[in-house]
Coordinates of C-alpha atoms in Angstrom, one line a residue:
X1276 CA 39.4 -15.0 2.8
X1277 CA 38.3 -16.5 -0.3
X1278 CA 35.5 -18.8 -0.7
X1279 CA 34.9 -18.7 -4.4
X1280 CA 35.5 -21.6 -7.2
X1281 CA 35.8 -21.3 -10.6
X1282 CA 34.4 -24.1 -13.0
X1283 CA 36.4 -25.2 -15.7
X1284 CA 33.5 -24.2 -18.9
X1285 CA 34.1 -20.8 -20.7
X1286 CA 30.9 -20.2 -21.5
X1287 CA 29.1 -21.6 -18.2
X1288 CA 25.3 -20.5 -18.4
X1289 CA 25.4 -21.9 -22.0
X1290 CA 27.3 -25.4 -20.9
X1291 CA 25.4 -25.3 -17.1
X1292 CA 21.7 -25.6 -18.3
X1293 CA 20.0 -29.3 -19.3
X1294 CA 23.1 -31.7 -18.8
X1295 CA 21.0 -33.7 -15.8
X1296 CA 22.8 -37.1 -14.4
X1297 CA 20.4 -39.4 -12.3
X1298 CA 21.7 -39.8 -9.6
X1299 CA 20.0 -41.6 -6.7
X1300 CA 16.6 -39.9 -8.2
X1301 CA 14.0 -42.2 -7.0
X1302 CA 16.0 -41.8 -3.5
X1303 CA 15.4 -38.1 -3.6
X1304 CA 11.6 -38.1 -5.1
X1305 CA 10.6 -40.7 -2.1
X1306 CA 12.0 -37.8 0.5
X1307 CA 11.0 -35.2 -1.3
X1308 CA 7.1 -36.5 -1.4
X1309 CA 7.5 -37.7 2.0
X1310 CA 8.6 -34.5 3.9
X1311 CA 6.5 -32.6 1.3
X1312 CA 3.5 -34.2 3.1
X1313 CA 4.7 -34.6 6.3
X1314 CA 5.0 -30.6 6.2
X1315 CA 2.2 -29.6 4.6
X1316 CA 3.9 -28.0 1.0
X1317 CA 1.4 -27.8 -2.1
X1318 CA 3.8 -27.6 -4.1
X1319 CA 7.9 -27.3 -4.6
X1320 CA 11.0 -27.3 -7.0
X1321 CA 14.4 -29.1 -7.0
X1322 CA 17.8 -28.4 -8.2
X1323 CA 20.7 -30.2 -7.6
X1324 CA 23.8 -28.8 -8.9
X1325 CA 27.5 -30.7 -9.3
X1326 CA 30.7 -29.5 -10.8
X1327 CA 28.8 -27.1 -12.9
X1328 CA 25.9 -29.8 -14.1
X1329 CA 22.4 -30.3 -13.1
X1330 CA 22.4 -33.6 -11.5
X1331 CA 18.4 -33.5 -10.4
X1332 CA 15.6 -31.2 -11.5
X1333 CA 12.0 -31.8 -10.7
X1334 CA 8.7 -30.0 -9.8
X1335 CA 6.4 -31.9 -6.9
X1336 CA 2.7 -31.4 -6.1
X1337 CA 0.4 -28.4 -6.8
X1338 CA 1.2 -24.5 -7.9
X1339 CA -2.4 -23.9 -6.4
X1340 CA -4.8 -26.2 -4.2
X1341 CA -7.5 -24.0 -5.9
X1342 CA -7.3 -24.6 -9.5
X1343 CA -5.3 -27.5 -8.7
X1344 CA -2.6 -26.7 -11.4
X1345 CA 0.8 -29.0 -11.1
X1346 CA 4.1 -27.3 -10.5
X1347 CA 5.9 -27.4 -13.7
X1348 CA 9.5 -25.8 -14.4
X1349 CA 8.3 -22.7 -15.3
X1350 CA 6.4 -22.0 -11.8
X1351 CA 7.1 -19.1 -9.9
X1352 CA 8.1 -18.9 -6.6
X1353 CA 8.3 -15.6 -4.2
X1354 CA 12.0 -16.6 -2.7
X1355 CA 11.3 -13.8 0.4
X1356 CA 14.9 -13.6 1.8
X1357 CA 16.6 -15.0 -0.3
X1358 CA 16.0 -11.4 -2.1
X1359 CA 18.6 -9.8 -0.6
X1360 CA 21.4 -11.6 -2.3
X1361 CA 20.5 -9.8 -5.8
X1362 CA 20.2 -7.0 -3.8
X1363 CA 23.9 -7.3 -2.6
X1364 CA 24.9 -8.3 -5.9
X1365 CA 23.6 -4.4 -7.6
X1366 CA 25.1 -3.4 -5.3
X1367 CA 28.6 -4.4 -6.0
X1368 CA 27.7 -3.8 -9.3
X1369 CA 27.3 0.0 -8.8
X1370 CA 30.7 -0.6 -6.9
X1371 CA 32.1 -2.2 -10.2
X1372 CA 31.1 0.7 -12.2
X1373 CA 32.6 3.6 -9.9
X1374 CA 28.5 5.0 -8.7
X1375 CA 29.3 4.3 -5.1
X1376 CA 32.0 2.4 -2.4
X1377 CA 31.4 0.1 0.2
X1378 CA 32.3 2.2 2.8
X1379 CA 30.3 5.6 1.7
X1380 CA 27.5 6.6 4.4
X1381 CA 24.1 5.8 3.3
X1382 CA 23.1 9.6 4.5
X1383 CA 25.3 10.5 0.9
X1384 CA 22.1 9.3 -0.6
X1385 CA 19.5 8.2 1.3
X1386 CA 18.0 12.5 3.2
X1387 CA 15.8 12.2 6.2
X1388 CA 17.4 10.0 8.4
X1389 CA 18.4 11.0 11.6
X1390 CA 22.0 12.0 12.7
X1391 CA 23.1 9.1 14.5
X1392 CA 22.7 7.1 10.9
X1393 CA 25.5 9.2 9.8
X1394 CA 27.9 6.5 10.3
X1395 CA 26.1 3.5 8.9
X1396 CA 28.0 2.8 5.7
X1397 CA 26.8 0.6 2.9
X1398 CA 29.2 -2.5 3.7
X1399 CA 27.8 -2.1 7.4
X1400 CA 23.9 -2.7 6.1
X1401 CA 25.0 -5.4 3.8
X1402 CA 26.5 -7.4 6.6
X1403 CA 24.1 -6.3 9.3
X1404 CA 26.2 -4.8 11.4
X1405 CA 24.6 -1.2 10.7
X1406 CA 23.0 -1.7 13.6
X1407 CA 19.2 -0.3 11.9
X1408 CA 16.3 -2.1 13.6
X1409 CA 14.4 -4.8 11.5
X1410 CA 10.8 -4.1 10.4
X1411 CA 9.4 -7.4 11.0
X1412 CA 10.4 -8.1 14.3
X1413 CA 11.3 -4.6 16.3
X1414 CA 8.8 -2.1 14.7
X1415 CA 5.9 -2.3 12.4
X1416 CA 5.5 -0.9 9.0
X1417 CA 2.0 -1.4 8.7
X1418 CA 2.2 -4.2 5.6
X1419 CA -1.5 -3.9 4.1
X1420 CA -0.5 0.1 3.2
X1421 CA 1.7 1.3 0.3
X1422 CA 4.5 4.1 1.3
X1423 CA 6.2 6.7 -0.8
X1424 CA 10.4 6.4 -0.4
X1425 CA 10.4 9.3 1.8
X1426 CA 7.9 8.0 4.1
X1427 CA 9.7 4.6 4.5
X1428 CA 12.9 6.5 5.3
X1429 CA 11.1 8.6 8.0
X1430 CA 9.6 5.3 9.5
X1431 CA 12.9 3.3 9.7
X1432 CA 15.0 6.6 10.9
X1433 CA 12.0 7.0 13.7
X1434 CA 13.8 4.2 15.6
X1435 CA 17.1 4.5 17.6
X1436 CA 19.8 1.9 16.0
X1437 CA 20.1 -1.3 18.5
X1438 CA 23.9 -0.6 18.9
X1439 CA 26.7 1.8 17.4
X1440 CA 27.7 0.6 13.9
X1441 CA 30.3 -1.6 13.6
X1442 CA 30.0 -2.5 17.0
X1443 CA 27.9 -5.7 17.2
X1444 CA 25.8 -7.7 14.3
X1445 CA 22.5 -8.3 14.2
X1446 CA 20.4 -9.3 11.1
X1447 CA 17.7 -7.1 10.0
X1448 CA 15.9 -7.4 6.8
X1449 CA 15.7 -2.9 6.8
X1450 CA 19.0 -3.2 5.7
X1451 CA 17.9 -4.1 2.4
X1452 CA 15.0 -2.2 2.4
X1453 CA 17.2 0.9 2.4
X1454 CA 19.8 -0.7 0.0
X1455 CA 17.0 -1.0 -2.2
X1456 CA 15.9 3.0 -1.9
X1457 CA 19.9 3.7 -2.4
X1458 CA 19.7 1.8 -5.8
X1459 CA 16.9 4.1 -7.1
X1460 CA 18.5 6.8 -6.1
X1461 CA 22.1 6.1 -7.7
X1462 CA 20.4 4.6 -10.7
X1463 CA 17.0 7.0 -11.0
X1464 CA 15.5 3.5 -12.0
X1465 CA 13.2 1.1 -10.1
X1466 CA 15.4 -1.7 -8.4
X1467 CA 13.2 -4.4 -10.4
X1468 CA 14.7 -2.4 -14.0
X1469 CA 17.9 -2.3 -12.8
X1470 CA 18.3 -6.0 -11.8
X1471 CA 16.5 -7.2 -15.2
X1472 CA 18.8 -4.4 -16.8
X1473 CA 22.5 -6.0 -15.5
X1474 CA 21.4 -9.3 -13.8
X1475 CA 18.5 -11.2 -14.9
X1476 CA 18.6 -10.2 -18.9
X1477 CA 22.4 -11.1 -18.9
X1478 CA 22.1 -14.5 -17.0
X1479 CA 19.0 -15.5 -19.1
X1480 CA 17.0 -15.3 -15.9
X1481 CA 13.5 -15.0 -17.7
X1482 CA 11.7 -16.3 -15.3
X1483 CA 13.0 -14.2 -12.5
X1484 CA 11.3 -10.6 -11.8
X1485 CA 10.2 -8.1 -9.0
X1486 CA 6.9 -9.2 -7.3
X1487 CA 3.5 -7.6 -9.1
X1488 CA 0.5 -8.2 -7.4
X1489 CA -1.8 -6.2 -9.6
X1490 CA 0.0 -8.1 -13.0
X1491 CA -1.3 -11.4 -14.5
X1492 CA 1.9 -12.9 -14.2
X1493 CA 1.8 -16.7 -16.1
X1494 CA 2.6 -19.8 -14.0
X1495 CA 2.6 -17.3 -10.8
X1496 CA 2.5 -20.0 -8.1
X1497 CA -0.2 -19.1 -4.6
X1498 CA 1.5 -19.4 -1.7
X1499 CA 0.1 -21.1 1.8
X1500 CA 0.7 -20.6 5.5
X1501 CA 0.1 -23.3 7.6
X1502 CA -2.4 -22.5 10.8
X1503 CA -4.7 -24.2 13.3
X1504 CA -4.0 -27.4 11.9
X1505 CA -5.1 -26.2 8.1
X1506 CA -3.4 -24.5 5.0
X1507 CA -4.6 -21.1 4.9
X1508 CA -3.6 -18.7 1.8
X1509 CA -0.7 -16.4 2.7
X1510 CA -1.2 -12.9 3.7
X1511 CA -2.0 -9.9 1.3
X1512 CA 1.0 -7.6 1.7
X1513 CA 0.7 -4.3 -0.5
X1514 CA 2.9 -3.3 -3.3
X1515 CA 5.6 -1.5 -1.7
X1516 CA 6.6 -3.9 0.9
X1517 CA 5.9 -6.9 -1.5
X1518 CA 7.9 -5.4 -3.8
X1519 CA 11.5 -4.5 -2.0
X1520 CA 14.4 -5.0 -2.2
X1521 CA 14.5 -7.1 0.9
X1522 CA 12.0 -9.4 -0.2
X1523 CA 10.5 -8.6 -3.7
X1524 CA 11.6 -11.6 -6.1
X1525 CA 10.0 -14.3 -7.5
X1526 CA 11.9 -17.2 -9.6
X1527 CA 11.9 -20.4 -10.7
X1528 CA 14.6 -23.3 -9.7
X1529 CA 16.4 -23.1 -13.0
X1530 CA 16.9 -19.2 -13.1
X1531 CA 18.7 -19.8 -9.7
X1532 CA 20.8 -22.4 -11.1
X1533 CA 21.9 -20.2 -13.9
X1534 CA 22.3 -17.3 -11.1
X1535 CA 24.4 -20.3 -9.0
X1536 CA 26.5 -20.5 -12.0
X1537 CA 27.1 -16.8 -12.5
X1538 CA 28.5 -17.0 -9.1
X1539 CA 31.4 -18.9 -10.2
X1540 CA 32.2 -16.9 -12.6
X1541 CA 33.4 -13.7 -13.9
X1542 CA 30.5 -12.9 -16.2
X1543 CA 28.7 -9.9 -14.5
X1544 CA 30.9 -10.3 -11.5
X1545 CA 34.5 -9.3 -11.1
X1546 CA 36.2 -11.4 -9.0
X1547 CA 36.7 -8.4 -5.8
X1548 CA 32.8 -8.1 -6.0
X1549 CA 32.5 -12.0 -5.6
X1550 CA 35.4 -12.0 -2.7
X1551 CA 33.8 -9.4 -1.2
X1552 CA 30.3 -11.0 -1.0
X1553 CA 31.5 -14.7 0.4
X1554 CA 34.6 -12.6 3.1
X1555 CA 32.9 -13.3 6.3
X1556 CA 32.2 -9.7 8.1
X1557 CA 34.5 -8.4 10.9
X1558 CA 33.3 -6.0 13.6
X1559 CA 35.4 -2.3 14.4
X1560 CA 37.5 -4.4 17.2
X1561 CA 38.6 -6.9 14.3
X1562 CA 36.5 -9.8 15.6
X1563 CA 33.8 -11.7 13.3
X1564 CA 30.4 -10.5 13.1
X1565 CA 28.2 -13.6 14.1
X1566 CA 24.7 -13.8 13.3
X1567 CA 22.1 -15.1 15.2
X1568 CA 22.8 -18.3 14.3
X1569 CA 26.4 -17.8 15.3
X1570 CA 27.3 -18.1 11.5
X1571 CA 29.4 -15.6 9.5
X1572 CA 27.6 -12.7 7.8
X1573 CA 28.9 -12.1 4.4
X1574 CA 27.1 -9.8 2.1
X1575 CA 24.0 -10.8 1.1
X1576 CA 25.1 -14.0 2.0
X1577 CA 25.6 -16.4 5.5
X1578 CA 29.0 -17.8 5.6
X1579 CA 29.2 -21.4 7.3
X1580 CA 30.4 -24.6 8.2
X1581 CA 28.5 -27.8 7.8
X1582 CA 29.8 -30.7 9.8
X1583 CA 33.1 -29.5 8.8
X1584 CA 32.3 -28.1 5.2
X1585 CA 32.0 -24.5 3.8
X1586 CA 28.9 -23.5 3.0
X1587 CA 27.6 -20.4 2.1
X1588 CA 23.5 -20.1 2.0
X1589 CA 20.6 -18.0 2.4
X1590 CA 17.2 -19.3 3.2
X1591 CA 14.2 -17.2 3.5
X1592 CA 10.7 -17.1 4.8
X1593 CA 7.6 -14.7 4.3
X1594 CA 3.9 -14.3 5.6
X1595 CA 2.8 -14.4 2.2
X1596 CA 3.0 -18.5 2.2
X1597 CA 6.3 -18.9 0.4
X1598 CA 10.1 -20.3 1.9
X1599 CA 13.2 -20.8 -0.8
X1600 CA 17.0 -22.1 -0.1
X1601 CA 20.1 -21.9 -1.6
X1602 CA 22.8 -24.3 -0.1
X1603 CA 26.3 -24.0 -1.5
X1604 CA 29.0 -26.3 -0.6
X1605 CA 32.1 -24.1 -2.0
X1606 CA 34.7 -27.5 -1.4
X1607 CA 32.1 -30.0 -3.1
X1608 CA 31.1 -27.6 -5.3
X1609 CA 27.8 -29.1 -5.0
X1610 CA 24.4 -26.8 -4.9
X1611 CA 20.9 -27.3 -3.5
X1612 CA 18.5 -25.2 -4.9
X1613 CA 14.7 -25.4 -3.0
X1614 CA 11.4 -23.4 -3.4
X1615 CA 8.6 -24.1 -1.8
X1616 CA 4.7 -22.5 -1.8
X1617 CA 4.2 -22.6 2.0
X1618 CA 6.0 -20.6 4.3
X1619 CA 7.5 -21.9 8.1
X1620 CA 8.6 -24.9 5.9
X1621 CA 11.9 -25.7 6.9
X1622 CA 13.6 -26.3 3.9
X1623 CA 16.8 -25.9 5.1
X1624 CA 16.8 -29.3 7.2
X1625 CA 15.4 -30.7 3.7
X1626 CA 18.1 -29.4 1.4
X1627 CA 20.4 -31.1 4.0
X1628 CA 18.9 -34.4 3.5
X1629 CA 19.1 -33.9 0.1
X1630 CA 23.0 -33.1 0.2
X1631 CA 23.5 -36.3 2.6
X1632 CA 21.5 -38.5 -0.2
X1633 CA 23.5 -37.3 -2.9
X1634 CA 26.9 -36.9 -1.7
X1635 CA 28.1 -39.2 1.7
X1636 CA 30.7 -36.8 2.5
X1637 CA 27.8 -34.3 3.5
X1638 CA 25.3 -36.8 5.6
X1639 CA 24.0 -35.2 9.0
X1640 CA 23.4 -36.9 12.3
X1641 CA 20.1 -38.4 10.9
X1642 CA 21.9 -40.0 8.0
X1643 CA 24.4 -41.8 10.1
X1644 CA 25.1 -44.8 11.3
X1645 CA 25.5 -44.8 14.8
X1646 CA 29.2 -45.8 16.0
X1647 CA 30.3 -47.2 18.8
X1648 CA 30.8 -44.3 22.2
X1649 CA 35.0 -44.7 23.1
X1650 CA 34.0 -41.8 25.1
X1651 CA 31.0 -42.7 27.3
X1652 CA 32.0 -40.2 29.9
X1653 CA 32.4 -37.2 27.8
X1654 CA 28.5 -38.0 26.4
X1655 CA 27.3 -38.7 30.0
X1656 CA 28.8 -35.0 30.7
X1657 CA 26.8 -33.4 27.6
X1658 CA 24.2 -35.0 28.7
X1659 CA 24.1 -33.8 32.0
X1660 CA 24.9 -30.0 30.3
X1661 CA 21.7 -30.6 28.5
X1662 CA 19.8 -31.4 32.1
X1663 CA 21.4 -28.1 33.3
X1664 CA 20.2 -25.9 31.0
X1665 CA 16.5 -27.8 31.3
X1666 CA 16.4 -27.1 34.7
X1667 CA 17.7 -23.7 34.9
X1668 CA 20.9 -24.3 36.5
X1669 CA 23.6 -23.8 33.2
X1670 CA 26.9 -25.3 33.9
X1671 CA 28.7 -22.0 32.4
X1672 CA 32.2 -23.8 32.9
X1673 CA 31.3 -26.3 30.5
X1674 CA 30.9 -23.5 27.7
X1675 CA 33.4 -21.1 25.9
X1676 CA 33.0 -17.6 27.1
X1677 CA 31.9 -16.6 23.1
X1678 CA 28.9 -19.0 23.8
X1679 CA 28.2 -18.3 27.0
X1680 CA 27.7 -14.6 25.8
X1681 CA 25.5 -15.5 22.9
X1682 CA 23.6 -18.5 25.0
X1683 CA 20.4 -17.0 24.3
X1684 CA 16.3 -17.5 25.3
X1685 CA 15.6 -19.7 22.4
X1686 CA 18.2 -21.9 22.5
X1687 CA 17.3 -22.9 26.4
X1688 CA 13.6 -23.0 25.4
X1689 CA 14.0 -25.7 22.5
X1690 CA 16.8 -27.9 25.2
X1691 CA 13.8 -27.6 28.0
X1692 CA 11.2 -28.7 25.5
X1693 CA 12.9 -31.8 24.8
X1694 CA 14.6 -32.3 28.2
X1695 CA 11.5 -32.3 29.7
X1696 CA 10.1 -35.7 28.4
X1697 CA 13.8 -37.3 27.8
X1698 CA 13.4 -41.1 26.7
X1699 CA 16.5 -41.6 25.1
X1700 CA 20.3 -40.0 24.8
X1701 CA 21.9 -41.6 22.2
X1702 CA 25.4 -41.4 20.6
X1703 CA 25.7 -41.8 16.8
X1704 CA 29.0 -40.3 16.0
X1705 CA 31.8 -37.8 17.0
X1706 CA 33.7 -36.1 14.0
X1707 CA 37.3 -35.0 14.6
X1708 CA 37.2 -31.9 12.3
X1709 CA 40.6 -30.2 13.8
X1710 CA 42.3 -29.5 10.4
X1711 CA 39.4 -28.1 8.8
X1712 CA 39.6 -25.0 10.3
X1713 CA 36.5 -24.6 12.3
X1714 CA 35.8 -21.9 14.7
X1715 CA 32.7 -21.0 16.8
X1716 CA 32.5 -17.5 18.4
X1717 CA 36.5 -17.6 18.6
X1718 CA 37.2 -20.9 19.1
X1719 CA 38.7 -23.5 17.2
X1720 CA 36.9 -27.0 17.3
X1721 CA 38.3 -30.5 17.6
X1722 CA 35.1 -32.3 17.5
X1723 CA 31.7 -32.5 16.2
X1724 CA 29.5 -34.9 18.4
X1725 CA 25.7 -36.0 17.6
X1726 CA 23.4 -37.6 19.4
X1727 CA 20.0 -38.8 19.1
X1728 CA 17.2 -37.5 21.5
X1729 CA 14.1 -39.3 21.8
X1730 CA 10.6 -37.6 23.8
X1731 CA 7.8 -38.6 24.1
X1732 CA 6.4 -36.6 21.3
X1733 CA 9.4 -36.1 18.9
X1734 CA 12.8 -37.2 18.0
X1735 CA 15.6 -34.8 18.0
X1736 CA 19.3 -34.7 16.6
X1737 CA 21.7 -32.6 18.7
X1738 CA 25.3 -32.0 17.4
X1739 CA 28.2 -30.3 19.9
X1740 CA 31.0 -27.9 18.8
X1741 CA 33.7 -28.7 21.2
X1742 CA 37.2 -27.6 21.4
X1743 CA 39.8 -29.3 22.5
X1744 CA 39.2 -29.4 26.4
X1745 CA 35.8 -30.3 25.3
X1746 CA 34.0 -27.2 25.9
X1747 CA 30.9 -26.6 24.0
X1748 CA 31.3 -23.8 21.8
X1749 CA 28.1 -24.1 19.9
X1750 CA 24.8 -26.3 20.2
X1751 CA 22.8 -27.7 16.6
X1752 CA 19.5 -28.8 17.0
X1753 CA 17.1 -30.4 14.9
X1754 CA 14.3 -32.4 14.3
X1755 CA 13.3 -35.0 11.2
X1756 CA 9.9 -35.4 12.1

């Protein structure tokens, strides 16, 4: 499956950069400085990309509430997560130049793991499906210490994988962690070299570079964490961690736009690598690897639909007081591009927005003008799903078997919160999306319905997957607050 486009400019980074259209700008500003307060962010950047152009650039609020220094173009942002996509791409770099295959065990170069790592293979930790146990959330490295490569592989092999490779998906930032500790070892350089070396020096990514925290690094932006009601500075995280391959960049808006464009090209990338990246996994029994989010893993990469449009994104999120975005909508060939300097920010529900305000064709529930319900009973029905999940008592036949199986915890704990003080179920619209293509969890979809769900505290916007027979095959949930 391809999900790649090629934009019609030979020499792309050169004819990308400083072509900006206004479009709808003073639109965009007023959200932008509206959410930006209504979330706490010091400070962000903006790029809007569209058919290879800039369409909207701009920097918003403060780099640091301290020295009160403005956010300028050339501010640098830690993007967390959104790490792991450079890490994917030297990766299929090293594939591109013979120094390793997809499907080689990482044991070939990565001693001191246990035996039952043997089969993890490096495809299988670039679309989490390895199996390896995340860091963050299953065991502790200890973040305030620096480790030694060795001693990072004996901490992660210390844990027994959460299932047999291949056979189930699960993210886990580890994964690229170790894809990181396999570069050195391939390359006998340190990741950061190697990505300046055949990613960031090519691209003209200047302003793009491995995290320091001992370096004066100019127009280094401080990132915030929002706690107890206050804007806190992020955590101190040493060196080693800071500075993986899981996590370890920092970049400005405009570097991403030029690494946007390389992505749509053949310039560092050949066209297999690029396949290869945006190819949603498959698990050993031929079935999609889902994430938690029951989205399509690809390599560095999630794979999804949005209201019935490819997208392929990566957000990402870090203690440190930092969150970063990448939205790209393959069909509209239309980017978003966010960073932000406080973390738990939610800028993926912004860059949404954003895409709704610039382009119609991509407006979520929020954005909509409610339409008239032909099919009152069907919405009393979801409604009354909703109320049995509240109350404990899930209505199973109303869901397909793939999400009944992944009907998790935290998807009944945000339903009970706002089920619990329900003012209002409102319909807004119902898209018939059966041509597109859609599946959830191995099922096609007919119909996208959203409705608007008022509490006493907050307002919600809830859209169903359903299939044909109206089953609900997946469950979006969000809040514009």
């Amino acid at each position: 499956m391809i999900f790649t486009y090629i934009i019609g400019c030979a020499l792309i980074i050169g004819c990308l950069i400083f072509l900006p259209q206004r479009v709808k700008a003073d639109e965009v500003d007023d959200y932008v400085k509206i959410q930006m307060q209504k979330r706490s962010i010091p400070g962000l950047q903006l790029a809007v990309v569209r058919d290879g152009r800039i369409v909207k650039t701009q920097s918003y609020g403060v780099a640091s509430l301290e020295l009160n220094a403005p956010v300028n173009k050339d501010t640098m942002f830690e993007i967390a997560s959104n790490s792991k996509q450079f890490t994917a791409g030297a990766i299929m770099l090293l594939v591109q130049d013979r120094k390793l295959r997809l499907d080689d065990g990482i044991t070939q170069y990565l001693s001191g793991l246990p035996q039952t790592y043997n089969a993890i293979t490096i495809r299988q930790l670039l679309n989490h499906t390895a199996g390896v146990k995340d860091y963050i959330e299953e065991f502790e490295l200890n973040r305030r210490l620096d480790y030694t490569s060795p001693e990072l592989v004996e901490r992660v092999g210390a844990n027994e994988l959460n299932f047999p490779p291949a056979e189930n998906a699960k993210y886990s930032t580890t994964n690229y962690l170790l894809l990181g500790l396999i570069i050195e070892q391939i390359t006998g350089k340190p990741y950061g070299e190697f990505l300046q070396e055949r990613i960031f020096k090519p691209l003209g990514m200047s302003k793009t570079r491995v995290i320091n925290i001992a370096e004066i690094i100019p127009n280094r932006a401080t990132g915030y964490k929002f706690e107890n009601g206050v804007l806190r500075n992020g955590r101190y995280v040493a060196q080693t961690l800071r500075a993986a391959a899981d996590i370890g960049l920092m970049t400005t808006a405009l570097d991403m736009v030029k690494w946007d464009a390389a992505l749509n090209t053949n310039k560092i990338f050949s066209p297999t690598a690029i396949d290869a990246m945006f190819t949603p996994a498959k698990l050993k029994n031929g079935s999609f690897a889902y994430s938690d989010w029951n989205t399509h893993f690809g390599l560095g990469w999630f794979i999804d639909d949005y209201f019935g449009h490819r997208n392929i994104n990566h957000g990402g999120t870090f203690i440190t007081g930092f969150e970063a975005e990448i939205s790209r909508y393959v069909d509209e060939k239309f980017t978003i591009i966010i960073l932000a300097n406080r973390g738990q920010s939610d800028l993926y529900t912004m860059g949404m927005s954003i895409a709704g305000i610039l382009n119609p064709a991509l407006r979520i529930p929020h954005q909509l003008k409610p339409q008239p319900d032909l099919k009152p009973q069907r919405s009393q029905k979801l409604k009354q799903f909703l109320s049995s999940v509240s109350s404990g008592a899930v209505d199973s036949e109303q869901m397909t078997e793939g999400f009944r199986a992944r009907f998790g915890s935290n998807q009944k704990d945000d339903i009970t919160d706002f089920m619990e003080d329900l003012k209002l179920f409102s319909y807004i619209d119902c898209k018939n999306v059966e041509k597109r293509g859609i599946e959830r969890i191995g099922f096609p979809i007919k119909n996208l319905c959203s409705y608007k769900v008022v509490t006493g505290q907050k307002t919600h916007f809830v859209t169903f997957y359903l299939t044909e027979q109206d089953k609900v095959a997946d469950i979006w949930i969000y809040s514009n607050d």
